[in-house]
PDB file of C-alpha atoms in Angstrom:
ATOM      1  CA  MET A   1       0.000   0.000   0.000  1.00  0.00           C
ATOM      2  CA  ALA A   2       2.873   2.371   0.755  1.00  0.00           C
ATOM      3  CA  LEU A   3       4.020   2.209  -2.861  1.00  0.00           C
ATOM      4  CA  ASP A   4       0.654   3.680  -3.906  1.00  0.00           C
ATOM      5  CA  LEU A   5       1.250   6.867  -1.910  1.00  0.00           C
ATOM      6  CA  PRO A   6       2.248  10.049  -3.799  1.00  0.00           C
ATOM      7  CA  ASP A   7       5.955  10.459  -4.550  1.00  0.00           C
ATOM      8  CA  ASN A   8       6.405  13.450  -2.260  1.00  0.00           C
ATOM      9  CA  GLU A   9       4.711  11.793   0.745  1.00  0.00           C
ATOM     10  CA  LYS A  10       6.930  10.847   3.687  1.00  0.00           C
ATOM     11  CA  ALA A  11       7.746   7.166   3.447  1.00  0.00           C
ATOM     12  CA  PRO A  12       6.407   4.886   6.179  1.00  0.00           C
ATOM     13  CA  LYS A  13       8.954   2.842   8.128  1.00  0.00           C
ATOM     14  CA  ALA A  14       7.514  -0.361   6.652  1.00  0.00           C
ATOM     15  CA  LEU A  15       8.547   0.745   3.163  1.00  0.00           C
ATOM     16  CA  SER A  16      12.151   1.459   4.134  1.00  0.00           C
ATOM     17  CA  SER A  17      12.258  -1.900   5.949  1.00  0.00           C
ATOM     18  CA  HIS A  18      11.019  -3.620   2.799  1.00  0.00           C
ATOM     19  CA  VAL A  19      13.682  -1.894   0.691  1.00  0.00           C
ATOM     20  CA  ARG A  20      16.338  -2.946   3.220  1.00  0.00           C
ATOM     21  CA  GLN A  21      15.154  -6.564   3.015  1.00  0.00           C
ATOM     22  CA  GLU A  22      15.267  -6.510  -0.797  1.00  0.00           C
ATOM     23  CA  LEU A  23      18.772  -5.017  -0.704  1.00  0.00           C
ATOM     24  CA  TYR A  24      19.942  -7.726   1.668  1.00  0.00           C
ATOM     25  CA  GLU A  25      18.617 -10.360  -0.725  1.00  0.00           C
ATOM     26  CA  LEU A  26      20.457  -8.660  -3.599  1.00  0.00           C
ATOM     27  CA  PHE A  27      23.721  -8.614  -1.671  1.00  0.00           C
ATOM     28  CA  ASN A  28      23.445 -12.335  -1.023  1.00  0.00           C
ATOM     29  CA  ILE A  29      22.679 -13.556  -4.543  1.00  0.00           C
ATOM     30  CA  GLY A  30      25.164 -16.232  -5.543  1.00  0.00           C
ATOM     31  CA  LYS A  31      26.920 -16.346  -2.185  1.00  0.00           C
ATOM     32  CA  LYS A  32      27.356 -19.460  -0.066  1.00  0.00           C
ATOM     33  CA  ARG A  33      27.230 -17.480   3.188  1.00  0.00           C
ATOM     34  CA  ALA A  34      25.232 -14.387   3.969  1.00  0.00           C
ATOM     35  CA  VAL A  35      27.136 -11.120   4.090  1.00  0.00           C
ATOM     36  CA  SER A  36      27.719  -9.809   7.592  1.00  0.00           C
ATOM     37  CA  GLU A  37      25.321  -7.234   8.973  1.00  0.00           C
ATOM     38  CA  THR A  38      28.226  -4.816   9.510  1.00  0.00           C
ATOM     39  CA  TYR A  39      29.381  -5.095   5.898  1.00  0.00           C
ATOM     40  CA  PHE A  40      25.819  -4.672   4.660  1.00  0.00           C
ATOM     41  CA  ILE A  41      25.167  -1.577   6.773  1.00  0.00           C
ATOM     42  CA  ILE A  42      28.405   0.068   5.650  1.00  0.00           C
ATOM     43  CA  LYS A  43      27.618  -0.541   1.989  1.00  0.00           C
ATOM     44  CA  ILE A  44      24.038   0.734   2.072  1.00  0.00           C
ATOM     45  CA  GLU A  45      24.754   3.722   4.311  1.00  0.00           C
ATOM     46  CA  PRO A  46      24.850   6.210   1.378  1.00  0.00           C
ATOM     47  CA  LEU A  47      21.255   5.248   0.569  1.00  0.00           C
ATOM     48  CA  ARG A  48      20.076   6.758   3.883  1.00  0.00           C
ATOM     49  CA  LEU A  49      17.252   4.257   4.367  1.00  0.00           C
ATOM     50  CA  ASP A  50      16.746   5.303   7.983  1.00  0.00           C
ATOM     51  CA  ASP A  51      16.284   8.993   7.148  1.00  0.00           C
ATOM     52  CA  VAL A  52      12.861  10.012   8.480  1.00  0.00           C
ATOM     53  CA  GLU A  53      12.588  12.549   5.649  1.00  0.00           C
ATOM     54  CA  ASN A  54      12.686   9.881   2.900  1.00  0.00           C
ATOM     55  CA  LYS A  55       9.936  10.249   0.342  1.00  0.00           C
ATOM     56  CA  VAL A  56       7.901   7.428  -1.155  1.00  0.00           C
ATOM     57  CA  GLY A  57       9.133   8.304  -4.665  1.00  0.00           C
ATOM     58  CA  TYR A  58      12.769   7.893  -3.657  1.00  0.00           C
ATOM     59  CA  LEU A  59      12.206   4.509  -2.042  1.00  0.00           C
ATOM     60  CA  ARG A  60      10.004   3.341  -4.926  1.00  0.00           C
ATOM     61  CA  ALA A  61      12.745   4.235  -7.431  1.00  0.00           C
ATOM     62  CA  LEU A  62      15.356   2.546  -5.265  1.00  0.00           C
ATOM     63  CA  LEU A  63      13.223  -0.579  -5.047  1.00  0.00           C
ATOM     64  CA  GLU A  64      12.833  -0.614  -8.840  1.00  0.00           C
ATOM     65  CA  ARG A  65      16.633  -0.344  -9.206  1.00  0.00           C
ATOM     66  CA  VAL A  66      17.167  -3.190  -6.757  1.00  0.00           C
ATOM     67  CA  ASP A  67      14.639  -5.324  -8.650  1.00  0.00           C
ATOM     68  CA  GLU A  68      16.469  -4.647 -11.948  1.00  0.00           C
ATOM     69  CA  LEU A  69      19.762  -5.717 -10.411  1.00  0.00           C
ATOM     70  CA  LYS A  70      18.232  -8.814  -8.822  1.00  0.00           C
ATOM     71  CA  ILE A  71      16.792  -9.940 -12.156  1.00  0.00           C
ATOM     72  CA  GLU A  72      20.151  -9.388 -13.840  1.00  0.00           C
ATOM     73  CA  HIS A  73      22.050 -11.331 -11.194  1.00  0.00           C
ATOM     74  CA  TYR A  74      19.576 -14.192 -10.904  1.00  0.00           C
ATOM     75  CA  ASN A  75      20.592 -14.765 -14.531  1.00  0.00           C
ATOM     76  CA  SER A  76      17.873 -17.273 -15.465  1.00  0.00           C
ATOM     77  CA  GLY A  77      18.717 -19.636 -12.622  1.00  0.00           C
ATOM     78  CA  SER A  78      22.496 -19.397 -12.974  1.00  0.00           C
ATOM     79  CA  HIS A  79      22.973 -16.955 -10.121  1.00  0.00           C
ATOM     80  CA  ARG A  80      25.821 -14.494 -10.424  1.00  0.00           C
ATOM     81  CA  ARG A  81      27.099 -12.703  -7.363  1.00  0.00           C
ATOM     82  CA  PHE A  82      26.263  -9.083  -6.932  1.00  0.00           C
ATOM     83  CA  GLU A  83      29.801  -7.794  -6.488  1.00  0.00           C
ATOM     84  CA  PHE A  84      30.242  -4.581  -4.622  1.00  0.00           C
ATOM     85  CA  THR A  85      33.958  -3.964  -4.603  1.00  0.00           C
ATOM     86  CA  THR A  86      34.671  -1.269  -7.194  1.00  0.00           C
ATOM     87  CA  LYS A  87      33.294   2.236  -7.601  1.00  0.00           C
ATOM     88  CA  THR A  88      31.669   1.246 -10.900  1.00  0.00           C
ATOM     89  CA  GLN A  89      29.822  -1.621  -9.228  1.00  0.00           C
ATOM     90  CA  GLN A  90      28.726   0.603  -6.355  1.00  0.00           C
ATOM     91  CA  ASP A  91      27.518   3.249  -8.777  1.00  0.00           C
ATOM     92  CA  ARG A  92      25.211   0.692 -10.397  1.00  0.00           C
ATOM     93  CA  LEU A  93      23.198   0.622  -7.194  1.00  0.00           C
ATOM     94  CA  TYR A  94      23.825   4.149  -5.973  1.00  0.00           C
ATOM     95  CA  SER A  95      22.868   5.690  -9.324  1.00  0.00           C
ATOM     96  CA  VAL A  96      19.325   6.096  -8.079  1.00  0.00           C
ATOM     97  CA  VAL A  97      20.563   8.336  -5.255  1.00  0.00           C
ATOM     98  CA  TYR A  98      22.331  10.704  -7.613  1.00  0.00           C
ATOM     99  CA  ASN A  99      19.639  10.777 -10.290  1.00  0.00           C
ATOM    100  CA  LEU A 100      16.602  11.454  -8.119  1.00  0.00           C
ATOM    101  CA  ASN A 101      15.557  14.558  -6.317  1.00  0.00           C
ATOM    102  CA  PHE A 102      12.313  14.069  -4.421  1.00  0.00           C
ATOM    103  CA  SER A 103      12.582  16.913  -1.955  1.00  0.00           C
TER     104      SER A 103
END
């Protein structure tokens, strides 16, 4: 239901929690062991998921980006890791942060 709210509406906590869960799934595609919580938090920090001023439009766009990356890395059943070690790889996810302005 939160995704149906207007873009400029403040995002409910449930929506940011859902985005966090989807991100965690993305980070673990193709891995034998789950990434540590510390590593995960450090890597998603620039996304500011816990910011109380987040707008629905921002989180919706971020969720769409995560879904695109998940589809790409699921690779028709031959799962490829979502690597997150170079700036280029980070920018693939973070691009939504730099390209959106829902203030």
